[in-house]
Tab-separated table of C-alpha atoms in Angstrom:
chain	number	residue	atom	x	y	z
A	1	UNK	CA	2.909	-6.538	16.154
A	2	UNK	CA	4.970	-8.024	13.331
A	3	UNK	CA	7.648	-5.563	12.116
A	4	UNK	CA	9.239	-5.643	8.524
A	5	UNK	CA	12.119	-4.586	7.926
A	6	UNK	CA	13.612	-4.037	4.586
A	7	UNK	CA	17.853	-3.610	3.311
A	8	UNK	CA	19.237	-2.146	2.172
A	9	UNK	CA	17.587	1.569	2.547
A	10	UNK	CA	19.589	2.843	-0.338
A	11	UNK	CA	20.783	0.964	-3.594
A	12	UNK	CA	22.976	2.405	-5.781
A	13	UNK	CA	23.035	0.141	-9.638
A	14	UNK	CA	23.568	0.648	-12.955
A	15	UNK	CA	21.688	-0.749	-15.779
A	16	UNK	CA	22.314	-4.171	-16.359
A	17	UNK	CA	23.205	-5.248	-12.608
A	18	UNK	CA	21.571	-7.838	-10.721
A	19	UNK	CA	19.969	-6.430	-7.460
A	20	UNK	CA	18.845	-8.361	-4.199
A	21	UNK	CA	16.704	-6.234	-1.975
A	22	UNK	CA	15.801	-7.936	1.579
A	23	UNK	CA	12.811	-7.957	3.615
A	24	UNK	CA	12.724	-9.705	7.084
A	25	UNK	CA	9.861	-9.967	9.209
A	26	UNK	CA	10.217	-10.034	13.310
A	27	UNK	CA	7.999	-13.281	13.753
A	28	UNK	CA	7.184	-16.177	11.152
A	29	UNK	CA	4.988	-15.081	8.375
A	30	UNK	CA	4.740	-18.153	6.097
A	31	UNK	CA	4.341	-16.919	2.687
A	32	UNK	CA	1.968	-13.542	3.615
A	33	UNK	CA	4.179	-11.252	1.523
A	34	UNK	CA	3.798	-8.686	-1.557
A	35	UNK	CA	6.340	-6.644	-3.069
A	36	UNK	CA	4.986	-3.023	-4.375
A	37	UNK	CA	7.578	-0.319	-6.916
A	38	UNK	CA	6.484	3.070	-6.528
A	39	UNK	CA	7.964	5.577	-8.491
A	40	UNK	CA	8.028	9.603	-7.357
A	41	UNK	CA	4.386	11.487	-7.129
A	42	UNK	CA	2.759	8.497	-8.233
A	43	UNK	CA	0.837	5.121	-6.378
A	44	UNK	CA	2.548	1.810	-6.115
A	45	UNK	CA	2.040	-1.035	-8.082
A	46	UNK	CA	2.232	-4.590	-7.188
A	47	UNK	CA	5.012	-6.792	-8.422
A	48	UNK	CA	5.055	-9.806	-6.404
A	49	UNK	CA	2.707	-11.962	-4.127
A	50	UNK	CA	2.234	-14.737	-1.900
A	51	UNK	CA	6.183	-14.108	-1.857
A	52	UNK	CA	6.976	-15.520	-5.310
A	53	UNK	CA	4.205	-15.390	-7.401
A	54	UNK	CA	4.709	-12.540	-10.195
A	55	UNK	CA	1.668	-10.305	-10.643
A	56	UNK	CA	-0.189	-10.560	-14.393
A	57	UNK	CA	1.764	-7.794	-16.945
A	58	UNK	CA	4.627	-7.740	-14.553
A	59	UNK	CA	8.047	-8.341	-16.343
A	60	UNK	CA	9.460	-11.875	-15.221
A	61	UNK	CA	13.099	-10.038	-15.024
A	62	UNK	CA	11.513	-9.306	-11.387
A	63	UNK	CA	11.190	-12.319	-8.771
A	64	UNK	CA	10.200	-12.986	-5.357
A	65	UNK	CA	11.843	-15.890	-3.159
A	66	UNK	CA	11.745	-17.030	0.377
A	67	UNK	CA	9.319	-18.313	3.486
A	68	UNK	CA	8.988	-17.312	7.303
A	69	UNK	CA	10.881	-14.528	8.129
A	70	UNK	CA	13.267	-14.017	5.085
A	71	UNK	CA	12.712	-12.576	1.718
A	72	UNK	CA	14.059	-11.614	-1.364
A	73	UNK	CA	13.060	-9.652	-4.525
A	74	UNK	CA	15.535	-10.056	-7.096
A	75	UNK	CA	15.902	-7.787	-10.528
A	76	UNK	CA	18.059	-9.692	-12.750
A	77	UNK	CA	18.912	-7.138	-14.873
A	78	UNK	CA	17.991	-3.728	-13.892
A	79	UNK	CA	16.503	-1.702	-16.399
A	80	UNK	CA	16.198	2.542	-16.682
A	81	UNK	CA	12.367	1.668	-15.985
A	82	UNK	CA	12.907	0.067	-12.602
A	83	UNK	CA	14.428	3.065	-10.550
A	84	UNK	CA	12.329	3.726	-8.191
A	85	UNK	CA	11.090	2.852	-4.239
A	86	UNK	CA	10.435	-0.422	-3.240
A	87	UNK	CA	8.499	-1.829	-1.004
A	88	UNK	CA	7.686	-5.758	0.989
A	89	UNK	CA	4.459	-5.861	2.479
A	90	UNK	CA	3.196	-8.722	5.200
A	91	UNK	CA	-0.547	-9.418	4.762
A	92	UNK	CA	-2.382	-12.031	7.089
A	93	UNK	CA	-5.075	-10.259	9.822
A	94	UNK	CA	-1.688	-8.344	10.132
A	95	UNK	CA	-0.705	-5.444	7.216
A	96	UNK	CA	2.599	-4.037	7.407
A	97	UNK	CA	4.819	-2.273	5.493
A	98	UNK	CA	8.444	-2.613	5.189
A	99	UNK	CA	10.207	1.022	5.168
A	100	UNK	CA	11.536	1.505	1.405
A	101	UNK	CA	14.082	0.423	-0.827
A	102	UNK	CA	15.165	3.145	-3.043
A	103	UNK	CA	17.188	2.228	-5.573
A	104	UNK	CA	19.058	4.712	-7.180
A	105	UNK	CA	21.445	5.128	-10.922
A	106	UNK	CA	24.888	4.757	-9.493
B	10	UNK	CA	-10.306	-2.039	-16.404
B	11	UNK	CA	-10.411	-2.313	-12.937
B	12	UNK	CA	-10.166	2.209	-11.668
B	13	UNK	CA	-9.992	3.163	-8.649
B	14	UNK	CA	-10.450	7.111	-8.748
B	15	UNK	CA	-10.243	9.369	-5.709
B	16	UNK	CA	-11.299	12.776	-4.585
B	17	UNK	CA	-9.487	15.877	-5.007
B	18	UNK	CA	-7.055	17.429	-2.770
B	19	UNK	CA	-8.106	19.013	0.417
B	20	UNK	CA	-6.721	21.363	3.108
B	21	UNK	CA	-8.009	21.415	6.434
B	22	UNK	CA	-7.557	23.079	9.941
B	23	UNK	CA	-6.274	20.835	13.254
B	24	UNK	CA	-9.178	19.843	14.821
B	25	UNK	CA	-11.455	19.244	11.362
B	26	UNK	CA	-12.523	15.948	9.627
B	27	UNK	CA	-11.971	14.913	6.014
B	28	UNK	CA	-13.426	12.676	3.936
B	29	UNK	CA	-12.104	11.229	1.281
B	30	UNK	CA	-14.011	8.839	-1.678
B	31	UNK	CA	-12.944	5.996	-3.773
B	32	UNK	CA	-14.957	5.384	-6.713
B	33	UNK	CA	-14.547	1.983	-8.084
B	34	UNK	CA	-15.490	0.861	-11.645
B	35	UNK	CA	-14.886	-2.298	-13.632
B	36	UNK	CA	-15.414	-4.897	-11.409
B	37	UNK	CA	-18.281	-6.463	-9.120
B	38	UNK	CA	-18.243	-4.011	-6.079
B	39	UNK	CA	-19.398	-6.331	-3.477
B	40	UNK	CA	-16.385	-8.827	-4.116
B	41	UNK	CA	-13.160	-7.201	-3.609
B	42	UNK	CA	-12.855	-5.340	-0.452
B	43	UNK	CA	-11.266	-1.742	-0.492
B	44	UNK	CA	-7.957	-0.886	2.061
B	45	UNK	CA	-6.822	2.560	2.973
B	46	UNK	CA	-3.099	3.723	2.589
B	47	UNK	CA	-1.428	6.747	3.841
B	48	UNK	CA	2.331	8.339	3.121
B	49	UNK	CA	3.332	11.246	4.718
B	50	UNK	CA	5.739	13.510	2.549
B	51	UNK	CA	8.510	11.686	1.906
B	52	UNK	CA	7.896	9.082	4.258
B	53	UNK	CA	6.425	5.343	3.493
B	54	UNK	CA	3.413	3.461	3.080
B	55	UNK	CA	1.019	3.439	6.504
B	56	UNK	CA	-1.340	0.970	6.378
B	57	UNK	CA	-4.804	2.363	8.144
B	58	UNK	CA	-7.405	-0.634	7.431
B	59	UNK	CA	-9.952	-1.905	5.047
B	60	UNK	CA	-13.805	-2.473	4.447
B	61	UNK	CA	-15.826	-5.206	3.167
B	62	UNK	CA	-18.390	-4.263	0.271
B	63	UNK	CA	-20.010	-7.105	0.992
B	64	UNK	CA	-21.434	-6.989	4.441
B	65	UNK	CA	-19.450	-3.776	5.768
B	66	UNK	CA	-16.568	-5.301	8.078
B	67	UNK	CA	-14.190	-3.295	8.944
B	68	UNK	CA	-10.669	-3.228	10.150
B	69	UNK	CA	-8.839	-0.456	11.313
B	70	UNK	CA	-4.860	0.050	12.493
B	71	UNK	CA	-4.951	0.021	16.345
B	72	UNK	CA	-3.079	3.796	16.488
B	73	UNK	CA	-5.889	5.214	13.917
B	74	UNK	CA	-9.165	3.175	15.311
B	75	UNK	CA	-10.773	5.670	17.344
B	76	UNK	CA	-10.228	8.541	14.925
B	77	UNK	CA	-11.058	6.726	11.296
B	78	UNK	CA	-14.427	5.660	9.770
B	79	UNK	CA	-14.733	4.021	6.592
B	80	UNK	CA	-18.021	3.134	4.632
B	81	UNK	CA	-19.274	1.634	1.626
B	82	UNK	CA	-21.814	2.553	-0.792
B	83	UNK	CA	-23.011	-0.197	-3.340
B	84	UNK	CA	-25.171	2.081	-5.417
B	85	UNK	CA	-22.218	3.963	-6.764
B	86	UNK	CA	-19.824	1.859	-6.156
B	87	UNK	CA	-18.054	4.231	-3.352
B	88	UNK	CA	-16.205	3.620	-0.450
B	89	UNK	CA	-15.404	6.644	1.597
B	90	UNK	CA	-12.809	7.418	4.476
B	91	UNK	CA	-13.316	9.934	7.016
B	92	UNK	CA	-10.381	10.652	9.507
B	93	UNK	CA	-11.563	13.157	12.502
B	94	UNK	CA	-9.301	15.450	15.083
B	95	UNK	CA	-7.141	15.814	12.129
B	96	UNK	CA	-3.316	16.621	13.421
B	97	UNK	CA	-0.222	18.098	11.259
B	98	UNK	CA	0.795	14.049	11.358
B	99	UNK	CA	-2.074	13.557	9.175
B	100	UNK	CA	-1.022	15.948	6.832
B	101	UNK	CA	-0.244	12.840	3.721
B	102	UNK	CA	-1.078	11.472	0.246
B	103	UNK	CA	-4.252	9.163	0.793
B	104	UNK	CA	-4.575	5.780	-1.329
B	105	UNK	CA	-7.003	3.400	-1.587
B	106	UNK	CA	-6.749	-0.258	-2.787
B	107	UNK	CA	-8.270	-2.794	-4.181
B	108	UNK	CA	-7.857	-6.197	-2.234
B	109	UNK	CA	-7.702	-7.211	1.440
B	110	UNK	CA	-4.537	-8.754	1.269
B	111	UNK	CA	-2.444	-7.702	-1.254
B	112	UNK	CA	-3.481	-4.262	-3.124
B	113	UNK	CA	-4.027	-3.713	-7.059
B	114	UNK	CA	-5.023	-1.750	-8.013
B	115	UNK	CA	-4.582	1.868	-6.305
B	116	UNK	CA	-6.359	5.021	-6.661
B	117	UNK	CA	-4.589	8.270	-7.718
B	118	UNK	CA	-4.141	9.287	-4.214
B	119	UNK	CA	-5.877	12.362	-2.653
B	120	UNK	CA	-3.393	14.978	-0.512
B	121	UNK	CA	-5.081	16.251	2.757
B	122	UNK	CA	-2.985	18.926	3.785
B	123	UNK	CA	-3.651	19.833	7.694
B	124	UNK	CA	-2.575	23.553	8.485
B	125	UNK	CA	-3.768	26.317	10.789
């Protein structure tokens, strides 16, 4: 089984800052990756797939980079909105999540 | 608009079976399959499989596949999951999702609380 494994767990930001959040998979996964925010007591929505391509309606200050086993979503300038729980996702006969990224006002 | 709305909260005893609907609306049933999410209080996302609309594949997660059902029905545009022997561990907010590779949209969620 392909484990996912995201970092950091915790984030502490402020608005403005530019976050990184990781996500690396145990074997190769090509491109096979989404990127979901969930916010408290309510369902995820998707952000990012096929590891860069931005969802329709989702601000572009969100990106998704990387191939194989390393990924990245980057917020380039975080904004009160995006607090909230992250997660990567590997899809391909395969679905796994990554654990969380919560990222939190510093 | 694309909805994906669930059933209401349920409790159960260890030992019972729930089942839990997805109606979808806004979009040809038959060409989107439907996946089934689970996240225990406070914990993350569990993936637990999808269905096909189309011809009624399924796929389950290997830990969950002898436990889980899930089913389709085109004339409302349904798809139901059923989870049996129901533990404490299964005690968890319930999503379904549109898409068989990556999910959007989700449903509400449904809580199945499992308590003697």
């Amino acid at each position: 089984d392909i484990q996912m494994t995201q970092s950091p767990s915790t984030l502490s930001a402020s608005v403005g800052d530019r976050l990184n959040i990781s996500c690396r998979a145990s074997q190769s996964i090509g491109d096979w990756l989404a990127w979901y925010q969930q916010k408290a007591g309510k369902a995820p929505n998707l952000l990012i797939y096929k590891a860069s391509i931005l969802h329709s309606g989702v601000s572009s200050r969100f990106s998704g980079s990387g191939s194989g086993t390393e990924f990245t979503l980057t917020i380039s300038s975080l904004q009160p909105d995006d607090f909230a729980i992250y997660y990567c996702q590997h899809y391909n006969n395969e679905w796994t999540f990554g654990q969380g990224t919560k990222v939190e006002i510093k | 608009q694309v909805l994906l709305v669930q059933s209401a909260a349920e409790v159960k005893k260890p030992g019972a079976s729930v089942k839990v609907s997805c109606k979808t609306s806004g979009y040809t049933f038959t060409t989107y399959g439907i996946s089934w999410v689970r996240q225990a209080p406070g914990q993350g996302l569990e993936w637990m499989g999808w269905i096909s609309p189309f011809n009624g594949n399924t796929k389950y997660a290997e830990k969950l596949q002898d436990r889980v059902t899930m089913t389709s029905d085109a004339s409302t545009s349904t798809v139901y999951l059923e989870v049996r022997r129901l533990t404490s561990d299964d005690t968890a907010v319930y999503y379904c999702a549109r898409g068989l590779a990556e999910f959007d949209p989700w449903g509400q969620g449904t809580l199945v609380t499992v308590s003697s």
